[in-house]
PDB file of N, CA and C in Angstrom:
ATOM      1  N   MET A1090      32.949  -5.715   5.187  1.00 54.00           N
ATOM      2  CA  MET A1090      33.578  -6.890   4.694  1.00 54.00           C
ATOM      3  C   MET A1090      35.123  -6.844   5.017  1.00 54.00           C
ATOM      4  N   ASN A1091      35.677  -7.925   5.528  1.00 57.00           N
ATOM      5  CA  ASN A1091      37.037  -7.999   5.988  1.00 57.00           C
ATOM      6  C   ASN A1091      37.880  -8.594   4.913  1.00 57.00           C
ATOM      7  N   ASP A1092      38.748  -7.881   4.280  1.00 62.00           N
ATOM      8  CA  ASP A1092      39.634  -8.363   3.150  1.00 62.00           C
ATOM      9  C   ASP A1092      40.956  -8.780   3.670  1.00 62.00           C
ATOM     10  N   THR A1093      41.148  -8.809   5.001  1.00 63.00           N
ATOM     11  CA  THR A1093      42.448  -9.208   5.626  1.00 63.00           C
ATOM     12  C   THR A1093      42.566 -10.744   5.394  1.00 63.00           C
ATOM     13  N   PRO A1094      43.759 -11.141   4.781  1.00 63.00           N
ATOM     14  CA  PRO A1094      43.956 -12.591   4.565  1.00 63.00           C
ATOM     15  C   PRO A1094      44.146 -13.282   5.953  1.00 63.00           C
ATOM     16  N   PRO A1095      43.829 -14.560   6.031  1.00 67.00           N
ATOM     17  CA  PRO A1095      44.101 -15.220   7.276  1.00 67.00           C
ATOM     18  C   PRO A1095      45.610 -15.382   7.499  1.00 67.00           C
ATOM     19  N   LEU A1096      45.976 -15.414   8.809  1.00 77.00           N
ATOM     20  CA  LEU A1096      47.382 -15.646   9.105  1.00 77.00           C
ATOM     21  C   LEU A1096      47.806 -16.994   8.624  1.00 77.00           C
ATOM     22  N   PRO A1097      49.105 -17.137   8.316  1.00 94.00           N
ATOM     23  CA  PRO A1097      49.564 -18.488   8.009  1.00 94.00           C
ATOM     24  C   PRO A1097      49.377 -19.432   9.250  1.00 94.00           C
ATOM     25  N   LEU A1098      49.277 -20.686   8.943  1.00 95.00           N
ATOM     26  CA  LEU A1098      48.941 -21.684   9.964  1.00 95.00           C
ATOM     27  C   LEU A1098      49.827 -21.644  11.187  1.00 95.00           C
ATOM     28  N   TYR A1099      51.136 -21.631  10.967  1.00 95.00           N
ATOM     29  CA  TYR A1099      51.974 -21.677  12.175  1.00 95.00           C
ATOM     30  C   TYR A1099      51.794 -20.406  13.059  1.00 95.00           C
ATOM     31  N   GLN A1100      51.545 -19.245  12.409  1.00 95.00           N
ATOM     32  CA  GLN A1100      51.329 -18.103  13.142  1.00 95.00           C
ATOM     33  C   GLN A1100      50.002 -18.165  14.002  1.00 95.00           C
ATOM     34  N   ARG A1101      49.023 -18.810  13.433  1.00 96.00           N
ATOM     35  CA  ARG A1101      47.745 -19.034  14.146  1.00 96.00           C
ATOM     36  C   ARG A1101      48.001 -19.995  15.351  1.00 96.00           C
ATOM     37  N   ILE A1102      48.737 -21.063  15.082  1.00 97.00           N
ATOM     38  CA  ILE A1102      49.040 -21.943  16.131  1.00 97.00           C
ATOM     39  C   ILE A1102      49.845 -21.329  17.253  1.00 97.00           C
ATOM     40  N   TYR A1103      50.807 -20.540  16.913  1.00 97.00           N
ATOM     41  CA  TYR A1103      51.638 -19.825  17.900  1.00 97.00           C
ATOM     42  C   TYR A1103      50.775 -18.814  18.717  1.00 97.00           C
ATOM     43  N   ALA A1104      49.819 -18.143  18.089  1.00 96.00           N
ATOM     44  CA  ALA A1104      48.986 -17.205  18.790  1.00 96.00           C
ATOM     45  C   ALA A1104      48.166 -17.901  19.811  1.00 96.00           C
ATOM     46  N   ILE A1105      47.732 -19.106  19.582  1.00 97.00           N
ATOM     47  CA  ILE A1105      46.956 -19.921  20.612  1.00 97.00           C
ATOM     48  C   ILE A1105      47.886 -20.337  21.701  1.00 97.00           C
ATOM     49  N   VAL A1106      49.010 -20.952  21.349  1.00 98.00           N
ATOM     50  CA  VAL A1106      49.952 -21.449  22.362  1.00 98.00           C
ATOM     51  C   VAL A1106      50.436 -20.364  23.280  1.00 98.00           C
ATOM     52  N   ARG A1107      50.572 -19.151  22.753  1.00 97.00           N
ATOM     53  CA  ARG A1107      51.003 -18.031  23.648  1.00 97.00           C
ATOM     54  C   ARG A1107      50.010 -17.700  24.730  1.00 97.00           C
ATOM     55  N   GLN A1108      48.744 -18.175  24.559  1.00 97.00           N
ATOM     56  CA  GLN A1108      47.692 -17.925  25.523  1.00 97.00           C
ATOM     57  C   GLN A1108      47.736 -18.921  26.749  1.00 97.00           C
ATOM     58  N   ILE A1109      48.521 -20.001  26.581  1.00 98.00           N
ATOM     59  CA  ILE A1109      48.617 -20.969  27.671  1.00 98.00           C
ATOM     60  C   ILE A1109      49.413 -20.415  28.812  1.00 98.00           C
ATOM     61  N   PRO A1110      48.821 -20.235  29.995  1.00 98.00           N
ATOM     62  CA  PRO A1110      49.600 -19.626  31.051  1.00 98.00           C
ATOM     63  C   PRO A1110      50.598 -20.501  31.674  1.00 98.00           C
ATOM     64  N   ALA A1111      51.600 -20.015  32.343  1.00 97.00           N
ATOM     65  CA  ALA A1111      52.500 -20.836  33.051  1.00 97.00           C
ATOM     66  C   ALA A1111      51.793 -21.718  34.067  1.00 97.00           C
ATOM     67  N   GLY A1112      52.287 -22.942  34.218  1.00 97.00           N
ATOM     68  CA  GLY A1112      51.626 -23.867  35.127  1.00 97.00           C
ATOM     69  C   GLY A1112      50.481 -24.597  34.528  1.00 97.00           C
ATOM     70  N   LYS A1113      50.193 -24.454  33.271  1.00 98.00           N
ATOM     71  CA  LYS A1113      49.094 -25.124  32.598  1.00 98.00           C
ATOM     72  C   LYS A1113      49.644 -25.788  31.281  1.00 98.00           C
ATOM     73  N   VAL A1114      48.951 -26.800  30.863  1.00 98.00           N
ATOM     74  CA  VAL A1114      49.322 -27.490  29.588  1.00 98.00           C
ATOM     75  C   VAL A1114      48.069 -27.676  28.723  1.00 98.00           C
ATOM     76  N   ALA A1115      48.344 -27.854  27.436  1.00 98.00           N
ATOM     77  CA  ALA A1115      47.274 -28.223  26.486  1.00 98.00           C
ATOM     78  C   ALA A1115      47.818 -29.304  25.577  1.00 98.00           C
ATOM     79  N   THR A1116      46.969 -30.004  24.941  1.00 98.00           N
ATOM     80  CA  THR A1116      47.394 -31.081  24.043  1.00 98.00           C
ATOM     81  C   THR A1116      47.517 -30.592  22.585  1.00 98.00           C
ATOM     82  N   TYR A1117      48.232 -31.354  21.785  1.00 98.00           N
ATOM     83  CA  TYR A1117      48.378 -31.078  20.355  1.00 98.00           C
ATOM     84  C   TYR A1117      46.976 -31.037  19.722  1.00 98.00           C
ATOM     85  N   GLY A1118      46.153 -31.976  20.094  1.00 98.00           N
ATOM     86  CA  GLY A1118      44.798 -32.021  19.525  1.00 98.00           C
ATOM     87  C   GLY A1118      43.950 -30.917  19.923  1.00 98.00           C
ATOM     88  N   GLN A1119      44.068 -30.461  21.258  1.00 98.00           N
ATOM     89  CA  GLN A1119      43.287 -29.345  21.680  1.00 98.00           C
ATOM     90  C   GLN A1119      43.614 -28.088  20.862  1.00 98.00           C
ATOM     91  N   ILE A1120      44.969 -27.842  20.666  1.00 98.00           N
ATOM     92  CA  ILE A1120      45.412 -26.671  19.870  1.00 98.00           C
ATOM     93  C   ILE A1120      44.894 -26.762  18.455  1.00 98.00           C
ATOM     94  N   ALA A1121      44.950 -27.994  17.900  1.00 98.00           N
ATOM     95  CA  ALA A1121      44.506 -28.186  16.490  1.00 98.00           C
ATOM     96  C   ALA A1121      43.006 -27.810  16.418  1.00 98.00           C
ATOM     97  N   ARG A1122      42.209 -28.283  17.375  1.00 97.00           N
ATOM     98  CA  ARG A1122      40.754 -27.953  17.386  1.00 97.00           C
ATOM     99  C   ARG A1122      40.489 -26.492  17.459  1.00 97.00           C
ATOM    100  N   ILE A1123      41.209 -25.804  18.320  1.00 97.00           N
ATOM    101  CA  ILE A1123      40.976 -24.380  18.497  1.00 97.00           C
ATOM    102  C   ILE A1123      41.384 -23.630  17.218  1.00 97.00           C
ATOM    103  N   VAL A1124      42.533 -23.977  16.589  1.00 97.00           N
ATOM    104  CA  VAL A1124      43.025 -23.272  15.397  1.00 97.00           C
ATOM    105  C   VAL A1124      42.125 -23.578  14.248  1.00 97.00           C
ATOM    106  N   GLY A1125      41.708 -24.866  14.133  1.00 95.00           N
ATOM    107  CA  GLY A1125      40.918 -25.302  12.988  1.00 95.00           C
ATOM    108  C   GLY A1125      41.746 -25.455  11.739  1.00 95.00           C
ATOM    109  N   GLY A1126      41.299 -26.411  10.938  1.00 93.00           N
ATOM    110  CA  GLY A1126      42.008 -26.648   9.656  1.00 93.00           C
ATOM    111  C   GLY A1126      43.352 -27.188   9.765  1.00 93.00           C
ATOM    112  N   CYS A1127      43.639 -27.867  10.886  1.00 95.00           N
ATOM    113  CA  CYS A1127      44.952 -28.531  11.030  1.00 95.00           C
ATOM    114  C   CYS A1127      44.835 -29.701  11.889  1.00 95.00           C
ATOM    115  N   THR A1128      45.819 -30.574  11.923  1.00 97.00           N
ATOM    116  CA  THR A1128      45.941 -31.775  12.736  1.00 97.00           C
ATOM    117  C   THR A1128      46.902 -31.651  13.905  1.00 97.00           C
ATOM    118  N   PRO A1129      46.711 -32.532  14.866  1.00 97.00           N
ATOM    119  CA  PRO A1129      47.644 -32.475  16.029  1.00 97.00           C
ATOM    120  C   PRO A1129      49.094 -32.660  15.567  1.00 97.00           C
ATOM    121  N   ARG A1130      49.278 -33.429  14.541  1.00 95.00           N
ATOM    122  CA  ARG A1130      50.680 -33.588  14.022  1.00 95.00           C
ATOM    123  C   ARG A1130      51.185 -32.252  13.468  1.00 95.00           C
ATOM    124  N   MET A1131      50.348 -31.463  12.787  1.00 96.00           N
ATOM    125  CA  MET A1131      50.751 -30.159  12.327  1.00 96.00           C
ATOM    126  C   MET A1131      51.150 -29.252  13.513  1.00 96.00           C
ATOM    127  N   VAL A1132      50.416 -29.358  14.572  1.00 97.00           N
ATOM    128  CA  VAL A1132      50.798 -28.550  15.755  1.00 97.00           C
ATOM    129  C   VAL A1132      52.092 -29.008  16.256  1.00 97.00           C
ATOM    130  N   GLY A1133      52.407 -30.295  16.304  1.00 94.00           N
ATOM    131  CA  GLY A1133      53.679 -30.776  16.698  1.00 94.00           C
ATOM    132  C   GLY A1133      54.823 -30.310  15.781  1.00 94.00           C
ATOM    133  N   TYR A1134      54.552 -30.274  14.475  1.00 93.00           N
ATOM    134  CA  TYR A1134      55.571 -29.699  13.613  1.00 93.00           C
ATOM    135  C   TYR A1134      55.878 -28.245  13.909  1.00 93.00           C
ATOM    136  N   ALA A1135      54.746 -27.537  14.191  1.00 95.00           N
ATOM    137  CA  ALA A1135      54.886 -26.085  14.516  1.00 95.00           C
ATOM    138  C   ALA A1135      55.724 -25.934  15.747  1.00 95.00           C
ATOM    139  N   MET A1136      55.448 -26.745  16.776  1.00 94.00           N
ATOM    140  CA  MET A1136      56.140 -26.619  18.050  1.00 94.00           C
ATOM    141  C   MET A1136      57.629 -26.947  17.781  1.00 94.00           C
ATOM    142  N   SER A1137      58.000 -27.925  16.943  1.00 90.00           N
ATOM    143  CA  SER A1137      59.359 -28.258  16.695  1.00 90.00           C
ATOM    144  C   SER A1137      60.066 -27.188  15.928  1.00 90.00           C
ATOM    145  N   ALA A1138      59.286 -26.341  15.195  1.00 90.00           N
ATOM    146  CA  ALA A1138      59.844 -25.326  14.374  1.00 90.00           C
ATOM    147  C   ALA A1138      59.902 -23.941  15.129  1.00 90.00           C
ATOM    148  N   THR A1139      59.514 -23.977  16.384  1.00 90.00           N
ATOM    149  CA  THR A1139      59.513 -22.696  17.143  1.00 90.00           C
ATOM    150  C   THR A1139      60.898 -22.092  17.160  1.00 90.00           C
ATOM    151  N   PRO A1140      60.974 -20.840  16.776  1.00 85.00           N
ATOM    152  CA  PRO A1140      62.304 -20.213  16.713  1.00 85.00           C
ATOM    153  C   PRO A1140      62.945 -20.118  18.125  1.00 85.00           C
ATOM    154  N   THR A1141      64.275 -20.407  18.134  1.00 85.00           N
ATOM    155  CA  THR A1141      65.020 -20.314  19.398  1.00 85.00           C
ATOM    156  C   THR A1141      64.887 -18.872  19.981  1.00 85.00           C
ATOM    157  N   GLY A1142      64.660 -18.831  21.197  1.00 89.00           N
ATOM    158  CA  GLY A1142      64.560 -17.588  21.923  1.00 89.00           C
ATOM    159  C   GLY A1142      63.268 -16.809  21.727  1.00 89.00           C
ATOM    160  N   SER A1143      62.267 -17.500  21.152  1.00 93.00           N
ATOM    161  CA  SER A1143      60.981 -16.898  20.952  1.00 93.00           C
ATOM    162  C   SER A1143      60.105 -16.864  22.295  1.00 93.00           C
ATOM    163  N   ASP A1144      59.041 -16.131  22.264  1.00 95.00           N
ATOM    164  CA  ASP A1144      58.166 -16.079  23.437  1.00 95.00           C
ATOM    165  C   ASP A1144      57.046 -17.137  23.406  1.00 95.00           C
ATOM    166  N   ILE A1145      57.193 -18.136  22.536  1.00 96.00           N
ATOM    167  CA  ILE A1145      56.211 -19.182  22.331  1.00 96.00           C
ATOM    168  C   ILE A1145      56.466 -20.229  23.364  1.00 96.00           C
ATOM    169  N   PRO A1146      55.552 -20.465  24.350  1.00 97.00           N
ATOM    170  CA  PRO A1146      55.731 -21.498  25.347  1.00 97.00           C
ATOM    171  C   PRO A1146      55.537 -22.903  24.839  1.00 97.00           C
ATOM    172  N   TRP A1147      56.340 -23.389  23.899  1.00 95.00           N
ATOM    173  CA  TRP A1147      56.174 -24.642  23.230  1.00 95.00           C
ATOM    174  C   TRP A1147      56.160 -25.799  24.310  1.00 95.00           C
ATOM    175  N   GLN A1148      56.804 -25.660  25.370  1.00 96.00           N
ATOM    176  CA  GLN A1148      56.928 -26.737  26.362  1.00 96.00           C
ATOM    177  C   GLN A1148      55.497 -27.031  26.999  1.00 96.00           C
ATOM    178  N   ARG A1149      54.606 -26.178  26.812  1.00 98.00           N
ATOM    179  CA  ARG A1149      53.261 -26.348  27.482  1.00 98.00           C
ATOM    180  C   ARG A1149      52.271 -27.183  26.617  1.00 98.00           C
ATOM    181  N   VAL A1150      52.725 -27.688  25.484  1.00 97.00           N
ATOM    182  CA  VAL A1150      51.948 -28.557  24.607  1.00 97.00           C
ATOM    183  C   VAL A1150      52.416 -29.976  24.680  1.00 97.00           C
ATOM    184  N   ILE A1151      51.540 -30.844  25.175  1.00 97.00           N
ATOM    185  CA  ILE A1151      51.954 -32.249  25.363  1.00 97.00           C
ATOM    186  C   ILE A1151      50.929 -33.099  24.696  1.00 97.00           C
ATOM    187  N   ASN A1152      51.158 -34.452  24.689  1.00 96.00           N
ATOM    188  CA  ASN A1152      50.307 -35.320  24.077  1.00 96.00           C
ATOM    189  C   ASN A1152      49.012 -35.650  24.809  1.00 96.00           C
ATOM    190  N   ALA A1153      48.086 -36.283  24.150  1.00 96.00           N
ATOM    191  CA  ALA A1153      46.790 -36.612  24.727  1.00 96.00           C
ATOM    192  C   ALA A1153      46.856 -37.557  25.884  1.00 96.00           C
ATOM    193  N   GLN A1154      47.952 -38.247  26.035  1.00 96.00           N
ATOM    194  CA  GLN A1154      48.119 -39.208  27.236  1.00 96.00           C
ATOM    195  C   GLN A1154      48.670 -38.400  28.454  1.00 96.00           C
ATOM    196  N   GLY A1155      48.850 -37.117  28.288  1.00 96.00           N
ATOM    197  CA  GLY A1155      49.397 -36.327  29.352  1.00 96.00           C
ATOM    198  C   GLY A1155      50.899 -36.454  29.478  1.00 96.00           C
ATOM    199  N   LYS A1156      51.544 -36.834  28.458  1.00 95.00           N
ATOM    200  CA  LYS A1156      53.013 -37.061  28.493  1.00 95.00           C
ATOM    201  C   LYS A1156      53.692 -36.075  27.505  1.00 95.00           C
ATOM    202  N   VAL A1157      54.993 -35.894  27.820  1.00 95.00           N
ATOM    203  CA  VAL A1157      55.887 -35.181  26.944  1.00 95.00           C
ATOM    204  C   VAL A1157      56.246 -36.172  25.785  1.00 95.00           C
ATOM    205  N   SER A1158      55.982 -35.780  24.552  1.00 89.00           N
ATOM    206  CA  SER A1158      56.290 -36.582  23.386  1.00 89.00           C
ATOM    207  C   SER A1158      57.811 -36.638  23.186  1.00 89.00           C
ATOM    208  N   PRO A1159      58.348 -37.786  22.760  1.00 82.00           N
ATOM    209  CA  PRO A1159      59.739 -37.870  22.408  1.00 82.00           C
ATOM    210  C   PRO A1159      60.260 -36.908  21.434  1.00 82.00           C
ATOM    211  N   HIS A1160      61.391 -36.306  21.695  1.00 72.00           N
ATOM    212  CA  HIS A1160      62.000 -35.305  20.754  1.00 72.00           C
ATOM    213  C   HIS A1160      63.383 -35.789  20.399  1.00 72.00           C
ATOM    214  N   GLY A1161      63.674 -35.822  19.147  1.00 64.00           N
ATOM    215  CA  GLY A1161      65.067 -36.162  18.664  1.00 64.00           C
ATOM    216  C   GLY A1161      65.750 -37.222  19.475  1.00 64.00           C
ATOM    217  N   ASP A1162      66.905 -36.851  20.051  1.00 63.00           N
ATOM    218  CA  ASP A1162      67.761 -37.775  20.755  1.00 63.00           C
ATOM    219  C   ASP A1162      67.404 -37.862  22.249  1.00 63.00           C
ATOM    220  N   GLY A1163      66.341 -37.234  22.643  1.00 62.00           N
ATOM    221  CA  GLY A1163      65.859 -37.274  24.052  1.00 62.00           C
ATOM    222  C   GLY A1163      66.208 -35.964  24.787  1.00 62.00           C
ATOM    223  N   PHE A1164      67.096 -35.150  24.292  1.00 66.00           N
ATOM    224  CA  PHE A1164      67.508 -33.910  24.941  1.00 66.00           C
ATOM    225  C   PHE A1164      66.311 -32.979  25.063  1.00 66.00           C
ATOM    226  N   GLY A1165      65.609 -32.854  23.976  1.00 77.00           N
ATOM    227  CA  GLY A1165      64.426 -31.964  24.016  1.00 77.00           C
ATOM    228  C   GLY A1165      63.373 -32.442  24.984  1.00 77.00           C
ATOM    229  N   THR A1166      63.188 -33.698  25.076  1.00 86.00           N
ATOM    230  CA  THR A1166      62.222 -34.291  25.983  1.00 86.00           C
ATOM    231  C   THR A1166      62.543 -33.922  27.394  1.00 86.00           C
ATOM    232  N   GLU A1167      63.785 -34.122  27.775  1.00 89.00           N
ATOM    233  CA  GLU A1167      64.197 -33.841  29.201  1.00 89.00           C
ATOM    234  C   GLU A1167      64.095 -32.297  29.424  1.00 89.00           C
ATOM    235  N   MET A1168      64.433 -31.473  28.437  1.00 89.00           N
ATOM    236  CA  MET A1168      64.333 -30.065  28.553  1.00 89.00           C
ATOM    237  C   MET A1168      62.890 -29.627  28.764  1.00 89.00           C
ATOM    238  N   GLN A1169      61.975 -30.213  27.966  1.00 93.00           N
ATOM    239  CA  GLN A1169      60.548 -29.865  28.072  1.00 93.00           C
ATOM    240  C   GLN A1169      60.070 -30.203  29.435  1.00 93.00           C
ATOM    241  N   ARG A1170      60.431 -31.386  29.959  1.00 94.00           N
ATOM    242  CA  ARG A1170      59.958 -31.842  31.257  1.00 94.00           C
ATOM    243  C   ARG A1170      60.484 -30.954  32.354  1.00 94.00           C
ATOM    244  N   ALA A1171      61.762 -30.553  32.221  1.00 94.00           N
ATOM    245  CA  ALA A1171      62.357 -29.681  33.228  1.00 94.00           C
ATOM    246  C   ALA A1171      61.693 -28.294  33.245  1.00 94.00           C
ATOM    247  N   LEU A1172      61.439 -27.755  32.055  1.00 95.00           N
ATOM    248  CA  LEU A1172      60.729 -26.468  31.934  1.00 95.00           C
ATOM    249  C   LEU A1172      59.347 -26.479  32.581  1.00 95.00           C
ATOM    250  N   LEU A1173      58.657 -27.592  32.338  1.00 97.00           N
ATOM    251  CA  LEU A1173      57.341 -27.721  32.946  1.00 97.00           C
ATOM    252  C   LEU A1173      57.386 -27.890  34.464  1.00 97.00           C
ATOM    253  N   MET A1174      58.348 -28.608  34.917  1.00 97.00           N
ATOM    254  CA  MET A1174      58.488 -28.735  36.375  1.00 97.00           C
ATOM    255  C   MET A1174      58.859 -27.402  37.010  1.00 97.00           C
ATOM    256  N   GLU A1175      59.665 -26.596  36.329  1.00 97.00           N
ATOM    257  CA  GLU A1175      60.007 -25.311  36.846  1.00 97.00           C
ATOM    258  C   GLU A1175      58.808 -24.426  36.986  1.00 97.00           C
ATOM    259  N   GLU A1176      57.735 -24.671  36.166  1.00 97.00           N
ATOM    260  CA  GLU A1176      56.498 -23.908  36.232  1.00 97.00           C
ATOM    261  C   GLU A1176      55.509 -24.489  37.272  1.00 97.00           C
ATOM    262  N   GLY A1177      55.988 -25.528  37.965  1.00 97.00           N
ATOM    263  CA  GLY A1177      55.126 -26.174  38.985  1.00 97.00           C
ATOM    264  C   GLY A1177      54.256 -27.261  38.554  1.00 97.00           C
ATOM    265  N   ILE A1178      54.495 -27.736  37.314  1.00 98.00           N
ATOM    266  CA  ILE A1178      53.672 -28.925  36.797  1.00 98.00           C
ATOM    267  C   ILE A1178      54.300 -30.175  37.282  1.00 98.00           C
ATOM    268  N   ALA A1179      53.477 -30.967  37.878  1.00 97.00           N
ATOM    269  CA  ALA A1179      53.990 -32.313  38.400  1.00 97.00           C
ATOM    270  C   ALA A1179      53.628 -33.418  37.446  1.00 97.00           C
ATOM    271  N   PHE A1180      54.486 -34.446  37.557  1.00 96.00           N
ATOM    272  CA  PHE A1180      54.331 -35.662  36.772  1.00 96.00           C
ATOM    273  C   PHE A1180      54.110 -36.815  37.754  1.00 96.00           C
ATOM    274  N   ASP A1181      53.231 -37.746  37.379  1.00 96.00           N
ATOM    275  CA  ASP A1181      53.027 -38.843  38.247  1.00 96.00           C
ATOM    276  C   ASP A1181      54.053 -39.973  37.975  1.00 96.00           C
ATOM    277  N   SER A1182      53.896 -41.095  38.597  1.00 95.00           N
ATOM    278  CA  SER A1182      54.856 -42.189  38.419  1.00 95.00           C
ATOM    279  C   SER A1182      54.873 -42.758  37.031  1.00 95.00           C
ATOM    280  N   GLN A1183      53.857 -42.513  36.269  1.00 94.00           N
ATOM    281  CA  GLN A1183      53.766 -42.953  34.883  1.00 94.00           C
ATOM    282  C   GLN A1183      54.254 -41.859  33.907  1.00 94.00           C
ATOM    283  N   GLU A1184      54.845 -40.791  34.460  1.00 93.00           N
ATOM    284  CA  GLU A1184      55.349 -39.617  33.721  1.00 93.00           C
ATOM    285  C   GLU A1184      54.223 -38.827  32.997  1.00 93.00           C
ATOM    286  N   GLN A1185      52.984 -38.852  33.636  1.00 96.00           N
ATOM    287  CA  GLN A1185      51.899 -38.172  33.082  1.00 96.00           C
ATOM    288  C   GLN A1185      51.527 -36.922  33.948  1.00 96.00           C
ATOM    289  N   VAL A1186      50.917 -35.972  33.242  1.00 97.00           N
ATOM    290  CA  VAL A1186      50.420 -34.746  33.847  1.00 97.00           C
ATOM    291  C   VAL A1186      48.939 -34.896  34.114  1.00 97.00           C
ATOM    292  N   ASP A1187      48.454 -34.497  35.237  1.00 97.00           N
ATOM    293  CA  ASP A1187      47.030 -34.565  35.550  1.00 97.00           C
ATOM    294  C   ASP A1187      46.277 -33.391  34.891  1.00 97.00           C
ATOM    295  N   PHE A1188      45.537 -33.689  33.826  1.00 97.00           N
ATOM    296  CA  PHE A1188      44.773 -32.633  33.124  1.00 97.00           C
ATOM    297  C   PHE A1188      43.748 -31.922  33.960  1.00 97.00           C
ATOM    298  N   ASP A1189      43.173 -32.636  34.938  1.00 96.00           N
ATOM    299  CA  ASP A1189      42.197 -31.926  35.808  1.00 96.00           C
ATOM    300  C   ASP A1189      42.879 -30.857  36.642  1.00 96.00           C
ATOM    301  N   ARG A1190      44.115 -31.076  36.987  1.00 97.00           N
ATOM    302  CA  ARG A1190      44.829 -30.105  37.791  1.00 97.00           C
ATOM    303  C   ARG A1190      45.602 -29.037  36.891  1.00 97.00           C
ATOM    304  N   PHE A1191      46.245 -29.546  35.835  1.00 98.00           N
ATOM    305  CA  PHE A1191      47.148 -28.687  35.112  1.00 98.00           C
ATOM    306  C   PHE A1191      46.682 -28.324  33.687  1.00 98.00           C
ATOM    307  N   GLY A1192      45.480 -28.859  33.275  1.00 97.00           N
ATOM    308  CA  GLY A1192      45.034 -28.630  31.975  1.00 97.00           C
ATOM    309  C   GLY A1192      44.500 -27.176  31.751  1.00 97.00           C
ATOM    310  N   TRP A1193      44.795 -26.678  30.580  1.00 97.00           N
ATOM    311  CA  TRP A1193      44.357 -25.326  30.213  1.00 97.00           C
ATOM    312  C   TRP A1193      43.012 -25.375  29.452  1.00 97.00           C
ATOM    313  N   LEU A1194      42.100 -24.537  29.917  1.00 91.00           N
ATOM    314  CA  LEU A1194      40.830 -24.317  29.209  1.00 91.00           C
ATOM    315  C   LEU A1194      40.776 -22.827  28.824  1.00 91.00           C
ATOM    316  N   PRO A1195      40.735 -22.578  27.486  1.00 86.00           N
ATOM    317  CA  PRO A1195      40.681 -21.204  27.079  1.00 86.00           C
ATOM    318  C   PRO A1195      39.422 -20.587  27.503  1.00 86.00           C
ATOM    319  N   ASP A1196      39.396 -19.244  27.553  1.00 78.00           N
ATOM    320  CA  ASP A1196      38.209 -18.490  27.924  1.00 78.00           C
ATOM    321  C   ASP A1196      37.169 -18.598  26.855  1.00 78.00           C
TER     322      ASP A1196
END
């Protein structure tokens, strides 16, 4: 019998997000389904609470439409887009990512 308590929700979310390799993206909903017991919005809150300088690749989590969700005054949105482009992720003319090409599927 395992008496170890489950990790707090944000730690579980961060553990999954850390598995997304460079050059790939996942959706808030996808992460929520993998973690279980949470919603895409909760994943979004966890991404916005990511500690500065952490090893959590928050930029690799995007919305179900394949777009970067708006952040605050727009600065975070442009930063996320720039970080993804540095990893080789391309956006089409509608500002969307092609999930067939760049989507992450866990093992």
